[in-house]
XYZ file of N, CA, C and O in Angstrom:
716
model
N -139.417 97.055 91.761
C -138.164 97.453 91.130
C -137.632 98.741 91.746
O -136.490 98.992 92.129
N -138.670 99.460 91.750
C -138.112 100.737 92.639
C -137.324 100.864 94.166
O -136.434 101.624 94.547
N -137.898 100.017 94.696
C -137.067 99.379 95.990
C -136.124 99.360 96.113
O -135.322 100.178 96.565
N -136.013 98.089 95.598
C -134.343 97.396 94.851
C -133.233 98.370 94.205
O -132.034 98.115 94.314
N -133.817 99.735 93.388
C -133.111 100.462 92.992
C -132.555 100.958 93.892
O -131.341 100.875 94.079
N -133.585 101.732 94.810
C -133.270 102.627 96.210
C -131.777 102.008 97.056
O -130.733 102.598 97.336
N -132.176 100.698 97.279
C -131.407 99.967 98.184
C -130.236 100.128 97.391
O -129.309 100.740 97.921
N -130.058 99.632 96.031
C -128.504 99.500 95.327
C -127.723 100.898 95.652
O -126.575 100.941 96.096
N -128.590 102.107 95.336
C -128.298 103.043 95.565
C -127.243 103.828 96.931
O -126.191 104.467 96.949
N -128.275 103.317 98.007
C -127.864 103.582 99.218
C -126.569 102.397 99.529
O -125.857 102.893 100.403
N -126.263 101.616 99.296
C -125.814 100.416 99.246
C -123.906 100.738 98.404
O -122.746 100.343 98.515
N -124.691 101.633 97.666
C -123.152 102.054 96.180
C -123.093 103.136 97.572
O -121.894 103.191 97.848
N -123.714 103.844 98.367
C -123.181 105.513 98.701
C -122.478 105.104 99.695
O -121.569 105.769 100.192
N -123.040 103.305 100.305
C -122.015 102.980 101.950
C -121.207 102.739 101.022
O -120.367 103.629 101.153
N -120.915 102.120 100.179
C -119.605 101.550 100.080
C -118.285 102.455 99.585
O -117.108 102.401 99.941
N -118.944 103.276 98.653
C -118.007 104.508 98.573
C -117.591 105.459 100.037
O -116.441 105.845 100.243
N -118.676 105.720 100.914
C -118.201 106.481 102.275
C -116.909 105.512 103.126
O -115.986 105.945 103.815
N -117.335 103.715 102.693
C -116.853 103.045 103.854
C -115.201 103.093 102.872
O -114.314 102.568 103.546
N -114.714 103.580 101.551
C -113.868 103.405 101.051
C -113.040 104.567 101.569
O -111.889 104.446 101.989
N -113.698 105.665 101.505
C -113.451 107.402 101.512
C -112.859 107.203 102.999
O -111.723 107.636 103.188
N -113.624 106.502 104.213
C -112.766 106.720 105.782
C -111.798 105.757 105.875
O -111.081 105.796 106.874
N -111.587 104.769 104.936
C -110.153 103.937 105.102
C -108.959 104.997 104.516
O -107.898 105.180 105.112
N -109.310 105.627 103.304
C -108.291 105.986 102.634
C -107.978 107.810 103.587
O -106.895 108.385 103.698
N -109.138 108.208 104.030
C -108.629 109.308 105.236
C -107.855 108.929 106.397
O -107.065 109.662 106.991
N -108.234 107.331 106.770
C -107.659 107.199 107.989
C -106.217 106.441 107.535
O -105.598 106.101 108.543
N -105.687 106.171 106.576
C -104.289 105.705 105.705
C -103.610 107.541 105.230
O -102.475 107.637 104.762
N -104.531 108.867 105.456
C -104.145 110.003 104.978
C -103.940 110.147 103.614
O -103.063 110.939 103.269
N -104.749 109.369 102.517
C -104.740 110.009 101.168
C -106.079 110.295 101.463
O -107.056 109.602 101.747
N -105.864 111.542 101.317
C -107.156 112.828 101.771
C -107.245 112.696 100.380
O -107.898 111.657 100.283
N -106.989 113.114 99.130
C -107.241 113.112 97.954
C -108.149 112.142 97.430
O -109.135 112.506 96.788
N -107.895 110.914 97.653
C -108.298 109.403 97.253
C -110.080 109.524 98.167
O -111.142 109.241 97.612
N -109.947 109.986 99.553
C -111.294 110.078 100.449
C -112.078 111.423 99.767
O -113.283 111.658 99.675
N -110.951 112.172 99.349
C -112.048 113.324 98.753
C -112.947 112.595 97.729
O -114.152 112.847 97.733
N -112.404 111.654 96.800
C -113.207 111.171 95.850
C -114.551 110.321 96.220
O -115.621 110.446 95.623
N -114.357 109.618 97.082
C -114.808 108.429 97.125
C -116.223 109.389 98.394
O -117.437 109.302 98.209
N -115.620 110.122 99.451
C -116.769 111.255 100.098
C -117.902 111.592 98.974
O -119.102 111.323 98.922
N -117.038 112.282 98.107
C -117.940 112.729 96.924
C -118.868 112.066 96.290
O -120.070 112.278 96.130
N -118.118 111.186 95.927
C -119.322 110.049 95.267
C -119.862 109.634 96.210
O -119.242 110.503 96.821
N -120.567 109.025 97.158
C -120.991 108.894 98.432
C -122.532 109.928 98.401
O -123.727 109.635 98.407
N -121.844 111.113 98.370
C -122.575 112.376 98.985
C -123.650 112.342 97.367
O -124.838 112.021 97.357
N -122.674 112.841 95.890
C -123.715 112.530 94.961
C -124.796 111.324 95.271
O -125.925 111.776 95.461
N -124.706 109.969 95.358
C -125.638 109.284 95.467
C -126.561 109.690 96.202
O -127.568 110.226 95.738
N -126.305 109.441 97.845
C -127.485 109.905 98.416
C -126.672 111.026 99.506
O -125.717 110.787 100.245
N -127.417 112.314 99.310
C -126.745 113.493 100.180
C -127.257 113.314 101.450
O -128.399 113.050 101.827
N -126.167 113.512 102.082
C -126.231 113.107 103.697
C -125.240 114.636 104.228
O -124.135 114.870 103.739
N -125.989 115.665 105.433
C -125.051 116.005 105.779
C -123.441 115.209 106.992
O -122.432 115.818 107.348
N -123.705 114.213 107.204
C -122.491 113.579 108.026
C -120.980 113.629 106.808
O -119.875 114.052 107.148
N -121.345 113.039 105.268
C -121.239 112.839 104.575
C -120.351 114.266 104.386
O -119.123 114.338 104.429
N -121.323 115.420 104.157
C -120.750 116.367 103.666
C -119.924 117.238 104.994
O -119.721 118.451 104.938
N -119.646 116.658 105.776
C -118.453 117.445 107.232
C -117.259 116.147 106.727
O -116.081 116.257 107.068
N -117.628 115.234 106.088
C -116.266 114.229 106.265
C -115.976 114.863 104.692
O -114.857 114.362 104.573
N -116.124 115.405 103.747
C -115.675 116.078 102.480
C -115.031 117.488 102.916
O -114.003 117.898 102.377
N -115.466 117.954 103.572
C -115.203 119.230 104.385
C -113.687 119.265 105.140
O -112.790 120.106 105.083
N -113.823 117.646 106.066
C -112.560 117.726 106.996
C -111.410 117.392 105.646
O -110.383 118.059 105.519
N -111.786 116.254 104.696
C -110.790 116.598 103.824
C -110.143 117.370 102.985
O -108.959 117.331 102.649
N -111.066 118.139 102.639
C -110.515 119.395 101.717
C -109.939 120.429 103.095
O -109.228 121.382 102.778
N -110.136 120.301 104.017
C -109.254 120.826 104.929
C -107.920 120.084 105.453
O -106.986 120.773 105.864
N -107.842 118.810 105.439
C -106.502 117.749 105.044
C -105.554 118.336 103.548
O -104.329 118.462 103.557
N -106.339 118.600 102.485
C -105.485 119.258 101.350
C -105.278 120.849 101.398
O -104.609 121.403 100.526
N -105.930 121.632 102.545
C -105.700 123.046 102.305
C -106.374 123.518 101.527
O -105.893 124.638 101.356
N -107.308 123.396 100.835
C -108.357 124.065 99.969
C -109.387 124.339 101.203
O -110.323 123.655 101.617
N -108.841 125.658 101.660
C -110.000 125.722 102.474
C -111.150 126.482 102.526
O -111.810 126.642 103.553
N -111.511 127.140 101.026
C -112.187 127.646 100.555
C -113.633 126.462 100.398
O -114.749 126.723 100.846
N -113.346 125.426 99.812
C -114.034 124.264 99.608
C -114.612 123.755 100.884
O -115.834 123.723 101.029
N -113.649 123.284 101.980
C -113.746 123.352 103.417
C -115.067 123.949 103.767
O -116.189 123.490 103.980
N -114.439 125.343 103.746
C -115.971 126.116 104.561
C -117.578 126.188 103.804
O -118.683 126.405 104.300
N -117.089 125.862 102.197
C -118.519 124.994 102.056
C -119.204 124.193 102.424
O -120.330 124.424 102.866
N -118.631 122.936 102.319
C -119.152 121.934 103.000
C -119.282 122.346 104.388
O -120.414 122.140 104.827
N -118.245 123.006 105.435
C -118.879 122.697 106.942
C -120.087 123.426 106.953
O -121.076 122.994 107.544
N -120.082 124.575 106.300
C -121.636 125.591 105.631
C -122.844 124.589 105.493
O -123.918 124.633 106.093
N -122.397 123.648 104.526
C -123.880 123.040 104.355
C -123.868 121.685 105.153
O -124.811 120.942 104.879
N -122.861 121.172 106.207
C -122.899 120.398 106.844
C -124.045 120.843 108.446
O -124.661 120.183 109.283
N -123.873 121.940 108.236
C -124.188 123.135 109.575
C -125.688 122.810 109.251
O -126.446 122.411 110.135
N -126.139 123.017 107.798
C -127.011 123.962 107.934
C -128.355 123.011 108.177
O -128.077 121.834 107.949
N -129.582 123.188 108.535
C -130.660 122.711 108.270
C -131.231 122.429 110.026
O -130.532 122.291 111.030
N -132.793 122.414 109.890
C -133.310 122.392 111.495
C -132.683 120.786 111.536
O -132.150 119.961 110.794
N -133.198 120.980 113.114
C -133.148 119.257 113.530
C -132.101 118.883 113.437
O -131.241 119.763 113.410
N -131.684 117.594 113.353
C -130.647 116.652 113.179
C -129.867 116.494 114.260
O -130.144 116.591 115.455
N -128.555 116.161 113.543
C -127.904 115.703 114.984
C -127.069 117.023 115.779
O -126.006 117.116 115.164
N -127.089 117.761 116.549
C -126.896 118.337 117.486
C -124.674 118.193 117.328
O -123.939 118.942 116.685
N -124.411 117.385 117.896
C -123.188 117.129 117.389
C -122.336 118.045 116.350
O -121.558 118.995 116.436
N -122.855 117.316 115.410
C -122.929 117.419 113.837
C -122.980 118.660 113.807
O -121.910 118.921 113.256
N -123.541 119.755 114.041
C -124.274 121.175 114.519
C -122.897 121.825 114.862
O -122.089 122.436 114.163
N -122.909 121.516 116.041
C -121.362 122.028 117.469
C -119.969 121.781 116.208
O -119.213 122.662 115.798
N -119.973 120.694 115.917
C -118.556 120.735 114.899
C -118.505 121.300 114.149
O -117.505 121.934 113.809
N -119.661 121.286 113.555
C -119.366 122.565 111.820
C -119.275 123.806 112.685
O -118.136 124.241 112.508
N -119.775 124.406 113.339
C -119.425 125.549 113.874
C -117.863 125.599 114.685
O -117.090 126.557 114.675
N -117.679 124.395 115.314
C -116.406 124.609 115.693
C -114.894 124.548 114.258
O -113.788 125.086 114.205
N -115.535 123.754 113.466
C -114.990 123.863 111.774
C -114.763 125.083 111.496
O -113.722 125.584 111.070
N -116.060 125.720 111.817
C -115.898 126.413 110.446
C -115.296 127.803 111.487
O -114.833 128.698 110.781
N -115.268 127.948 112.216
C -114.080 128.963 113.200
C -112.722 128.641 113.071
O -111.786 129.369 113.402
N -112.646 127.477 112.558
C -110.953 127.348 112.673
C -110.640 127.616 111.252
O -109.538 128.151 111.137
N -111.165 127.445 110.299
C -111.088 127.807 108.904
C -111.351 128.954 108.115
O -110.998 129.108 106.946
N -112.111 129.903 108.949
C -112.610 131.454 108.568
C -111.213 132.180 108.365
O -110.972 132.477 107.194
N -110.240 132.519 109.320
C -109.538 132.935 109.289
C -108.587 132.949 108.036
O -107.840 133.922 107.937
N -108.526 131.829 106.927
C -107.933 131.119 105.839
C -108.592 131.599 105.011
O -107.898 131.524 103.998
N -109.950 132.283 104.645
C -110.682 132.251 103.572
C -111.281 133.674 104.224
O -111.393 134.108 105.370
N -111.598 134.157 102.922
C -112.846 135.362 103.004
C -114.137 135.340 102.704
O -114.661 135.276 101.592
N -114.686 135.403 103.901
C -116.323 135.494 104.238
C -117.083 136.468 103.196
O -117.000 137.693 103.291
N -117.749 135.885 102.302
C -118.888 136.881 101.529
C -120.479 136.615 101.654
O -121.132 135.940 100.858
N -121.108 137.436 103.092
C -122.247 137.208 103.356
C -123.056 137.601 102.216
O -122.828 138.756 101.857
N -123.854 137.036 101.602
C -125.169 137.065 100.427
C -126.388 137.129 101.042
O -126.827 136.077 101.506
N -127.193 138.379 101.177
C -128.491 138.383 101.237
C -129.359 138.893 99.924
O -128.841 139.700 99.152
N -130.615 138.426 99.713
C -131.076 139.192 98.639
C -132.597 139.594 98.998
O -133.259 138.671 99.470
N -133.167 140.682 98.862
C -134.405 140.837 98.507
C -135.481 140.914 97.588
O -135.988 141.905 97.063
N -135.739 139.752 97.481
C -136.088 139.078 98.051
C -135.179 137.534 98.379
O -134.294 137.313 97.552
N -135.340 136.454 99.534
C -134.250 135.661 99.506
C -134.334 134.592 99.037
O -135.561 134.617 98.941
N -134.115 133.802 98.715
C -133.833 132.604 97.715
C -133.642 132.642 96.433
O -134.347 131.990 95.664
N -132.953 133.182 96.155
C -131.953 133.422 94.926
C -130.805 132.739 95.004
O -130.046 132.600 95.963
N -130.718 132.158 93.469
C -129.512 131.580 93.232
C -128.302 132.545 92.726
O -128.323 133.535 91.995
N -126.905 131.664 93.607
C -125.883 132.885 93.245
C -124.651 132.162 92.812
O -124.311 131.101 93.337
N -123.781 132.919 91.555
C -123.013 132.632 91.110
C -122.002 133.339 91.457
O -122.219 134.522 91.718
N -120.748 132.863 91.547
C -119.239 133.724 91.402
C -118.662 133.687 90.162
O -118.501 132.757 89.372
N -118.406 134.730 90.124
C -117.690 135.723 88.359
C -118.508 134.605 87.301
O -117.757 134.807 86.347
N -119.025 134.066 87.023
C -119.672 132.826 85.800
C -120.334 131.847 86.224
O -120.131 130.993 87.087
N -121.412 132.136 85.296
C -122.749 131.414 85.666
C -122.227 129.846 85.081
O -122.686 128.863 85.663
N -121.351 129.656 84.027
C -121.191 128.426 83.730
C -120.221 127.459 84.858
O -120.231 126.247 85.069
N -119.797 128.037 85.169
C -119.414 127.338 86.520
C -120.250 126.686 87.504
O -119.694 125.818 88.176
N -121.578 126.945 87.748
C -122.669 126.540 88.465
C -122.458 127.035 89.520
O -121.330 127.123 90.006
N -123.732 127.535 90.175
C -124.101 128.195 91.313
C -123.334 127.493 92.788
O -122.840 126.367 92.848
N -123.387 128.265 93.642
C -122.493 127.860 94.630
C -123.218 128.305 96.138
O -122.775 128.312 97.287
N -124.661 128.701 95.500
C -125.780 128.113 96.967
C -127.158 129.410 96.209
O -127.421 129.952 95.136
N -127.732 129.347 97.796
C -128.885 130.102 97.105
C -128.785 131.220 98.590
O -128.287 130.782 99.627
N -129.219 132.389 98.524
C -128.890 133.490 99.396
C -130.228 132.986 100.423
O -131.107 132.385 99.807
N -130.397 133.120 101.501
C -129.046 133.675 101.872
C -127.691 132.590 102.335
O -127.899 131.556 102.970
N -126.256 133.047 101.881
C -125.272 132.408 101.414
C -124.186 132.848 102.154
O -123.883 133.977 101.769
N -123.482 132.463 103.026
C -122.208 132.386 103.639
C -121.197 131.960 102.690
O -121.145 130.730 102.656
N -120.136 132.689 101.681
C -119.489 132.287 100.966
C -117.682 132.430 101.319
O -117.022 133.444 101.549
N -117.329 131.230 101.259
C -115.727 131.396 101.874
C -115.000 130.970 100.852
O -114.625 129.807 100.699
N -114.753 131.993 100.041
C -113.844 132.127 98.847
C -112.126 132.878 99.498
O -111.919 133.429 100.579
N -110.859 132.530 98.014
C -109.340 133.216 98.734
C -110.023 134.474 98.276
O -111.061 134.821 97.712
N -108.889 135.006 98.817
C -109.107 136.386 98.528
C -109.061 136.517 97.395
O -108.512 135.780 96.575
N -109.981 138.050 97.128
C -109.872 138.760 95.548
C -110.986 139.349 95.423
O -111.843 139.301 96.305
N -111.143 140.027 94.244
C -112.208 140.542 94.024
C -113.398 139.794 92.775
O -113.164 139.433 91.622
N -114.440 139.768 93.410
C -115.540 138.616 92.679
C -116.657 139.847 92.284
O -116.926 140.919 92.825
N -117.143 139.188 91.134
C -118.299 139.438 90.666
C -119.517 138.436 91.081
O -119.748 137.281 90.722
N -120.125 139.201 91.861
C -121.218 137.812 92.085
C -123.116 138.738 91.086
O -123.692 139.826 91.046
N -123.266 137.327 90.524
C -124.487 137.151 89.533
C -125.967 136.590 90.462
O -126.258 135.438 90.785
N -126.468 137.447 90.635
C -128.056 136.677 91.287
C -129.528 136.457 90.901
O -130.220 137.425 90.584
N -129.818 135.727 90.911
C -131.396 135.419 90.246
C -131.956 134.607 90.770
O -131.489 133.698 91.457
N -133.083 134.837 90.501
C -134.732 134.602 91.243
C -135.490 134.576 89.488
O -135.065 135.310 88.596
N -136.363 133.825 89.341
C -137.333 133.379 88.655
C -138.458 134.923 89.076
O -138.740 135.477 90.139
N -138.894 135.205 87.436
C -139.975 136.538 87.934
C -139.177 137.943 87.976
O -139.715 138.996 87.633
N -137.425 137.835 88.570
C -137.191 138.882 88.958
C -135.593 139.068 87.976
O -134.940 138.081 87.636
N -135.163 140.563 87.628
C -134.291 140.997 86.568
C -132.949 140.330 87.559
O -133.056 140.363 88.785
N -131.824 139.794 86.957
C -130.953 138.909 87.071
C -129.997 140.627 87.893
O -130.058 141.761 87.417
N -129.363 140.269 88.947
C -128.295 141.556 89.317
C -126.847 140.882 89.356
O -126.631 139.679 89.509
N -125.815 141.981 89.172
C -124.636 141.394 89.457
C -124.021 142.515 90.376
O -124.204 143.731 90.326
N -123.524 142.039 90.922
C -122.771 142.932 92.088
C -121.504 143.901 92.000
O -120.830 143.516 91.045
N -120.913 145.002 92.614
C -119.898 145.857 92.044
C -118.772 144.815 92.919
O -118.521 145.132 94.082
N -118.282 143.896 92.479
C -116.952 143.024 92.179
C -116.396 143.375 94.095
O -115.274 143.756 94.429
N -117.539 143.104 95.011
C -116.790 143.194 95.823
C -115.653 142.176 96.399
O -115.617 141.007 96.014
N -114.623 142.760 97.456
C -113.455 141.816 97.340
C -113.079 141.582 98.885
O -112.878 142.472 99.712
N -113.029 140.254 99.090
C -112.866 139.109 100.086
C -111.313 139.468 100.784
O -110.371 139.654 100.013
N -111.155 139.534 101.899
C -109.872 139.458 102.035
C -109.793 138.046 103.290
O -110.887 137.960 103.847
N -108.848 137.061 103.777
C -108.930 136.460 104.400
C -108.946 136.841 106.045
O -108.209 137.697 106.533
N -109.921 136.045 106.803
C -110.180 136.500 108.019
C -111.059 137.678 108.084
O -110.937 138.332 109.120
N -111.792 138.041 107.351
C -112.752 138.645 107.012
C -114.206 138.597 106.448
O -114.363 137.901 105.446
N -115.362 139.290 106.996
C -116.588 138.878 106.980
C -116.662 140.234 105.821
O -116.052 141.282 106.034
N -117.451 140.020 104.677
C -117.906 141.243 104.131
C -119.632 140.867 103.504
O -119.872 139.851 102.851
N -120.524 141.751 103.813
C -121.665 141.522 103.587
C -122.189 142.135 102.458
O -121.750 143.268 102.261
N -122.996 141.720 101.666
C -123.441 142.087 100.274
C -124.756 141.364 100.513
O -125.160 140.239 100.806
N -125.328 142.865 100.172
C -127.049 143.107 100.178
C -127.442 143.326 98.371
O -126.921 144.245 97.740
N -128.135 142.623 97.906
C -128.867 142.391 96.898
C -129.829 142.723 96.660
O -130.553 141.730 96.724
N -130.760 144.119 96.220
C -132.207 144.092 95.978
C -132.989 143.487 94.452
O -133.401 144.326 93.651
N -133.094 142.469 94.246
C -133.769 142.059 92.987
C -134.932 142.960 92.474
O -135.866 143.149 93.253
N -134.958 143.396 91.537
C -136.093 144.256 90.507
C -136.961 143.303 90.372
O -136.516 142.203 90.046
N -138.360 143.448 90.573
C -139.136 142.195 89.673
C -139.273 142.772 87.975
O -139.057 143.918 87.582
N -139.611 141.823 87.328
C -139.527 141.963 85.774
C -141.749 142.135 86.434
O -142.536 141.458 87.095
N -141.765 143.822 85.459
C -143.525 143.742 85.383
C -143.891 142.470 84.366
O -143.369 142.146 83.299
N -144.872 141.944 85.033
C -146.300 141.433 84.393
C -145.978 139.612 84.530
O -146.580 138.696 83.969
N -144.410 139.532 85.818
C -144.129 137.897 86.109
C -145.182 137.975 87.564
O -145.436 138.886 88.352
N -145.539 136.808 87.476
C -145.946 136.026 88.816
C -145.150 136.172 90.171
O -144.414 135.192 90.284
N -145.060 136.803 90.953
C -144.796 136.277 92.552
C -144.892 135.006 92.849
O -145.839 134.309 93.214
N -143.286 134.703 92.554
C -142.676 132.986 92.929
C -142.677 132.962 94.323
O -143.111 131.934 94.843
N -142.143 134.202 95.315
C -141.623 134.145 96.706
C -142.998 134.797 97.634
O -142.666 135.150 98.766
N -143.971 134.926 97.410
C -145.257 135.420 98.123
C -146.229 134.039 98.077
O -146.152 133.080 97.309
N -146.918 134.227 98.887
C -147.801 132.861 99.716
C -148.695 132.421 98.208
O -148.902 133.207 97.284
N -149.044 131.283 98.243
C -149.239 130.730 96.987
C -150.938 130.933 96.899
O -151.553 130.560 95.901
């Protein structure tokens, strides 16, 4: 049964991707944003997430854009290609959005912009291409006291870097030290 699930699965994510590149290549970028999406929820693929990317760059949200080419980019291995475009992406789209580099110390922390109920929007370290303005960003690590940042502010075509030192809370476990 588990099989069979897998397969339906992968099976629902072609058919939504194979819906998402008719309706990009007809130019309702809107209609492919959906159908990318659902695609990518089922089973996450970065190819998947550069064709959500080129569309929200078809609608001008190009804040959204440089997410996806971000996490289309990111990870060892793969396809090489795939690699060269998000970087060539995400150069043509920087300029549109403001760069908020996220490091934290320690790194893998999850990070929020201005509200945590909104859901996190990666884990540091984090290349964030938000419009301009000024953000509150919220960070946490498991073990360690939650920080929020002094509301620094993004302007477009601009890189601004924000360094994070997390407090550990005494008497938690070391989540990020060798097990």
């Amino acid at each position: 049964v588990g099989d069979a699930s897998a397969d339906g699965v992968a099976d629902e994510a072609d058919l939504q991707f194979g819906i998402g590149a008719t309706a990009y290549s007809k130019g309702d970028f809107t209609s492919a944003l959906e159908h990318f999406l659902a695609s990518n929820r089922l089973v996450p693929n970065r190819n998947v997430m550069f064709n959500i990317a080129r569309a929200y760059e078809q609608l001008q949200r190009y804040p959204d854009a440089y997410r996806y080419y971000v996490d289309a980019g990111r990870g060892e291995g793969g396809d090489s290609k795939l690699k060269a475009d998000s970087v060539e992406a995400l150069a043509r789209v920087a300029p549109k959005v403001a760069v908020i580099k996220v490091e934290t110390s320690p790194p893998g922390a999850t990070v929020y912009v201005d509200r945590k109920d909104l859901g996190s929007i990666g884990t540091s370290p984090a290349r964030l291409g938000l419009k301009a303005g000024t953000y509150k960003l919220v960070v946490e690590l498991a073990g360690y006291e939650p920080a929020i940042t002094s509301d620094p502010e993004g302007r477009p075509g601009q890189v601004k870097a924000v360094q994070v030192a997390l407090a550990r809370i005494p008497g938690q476990p070391d989540a990020t030290g060798p097990s």
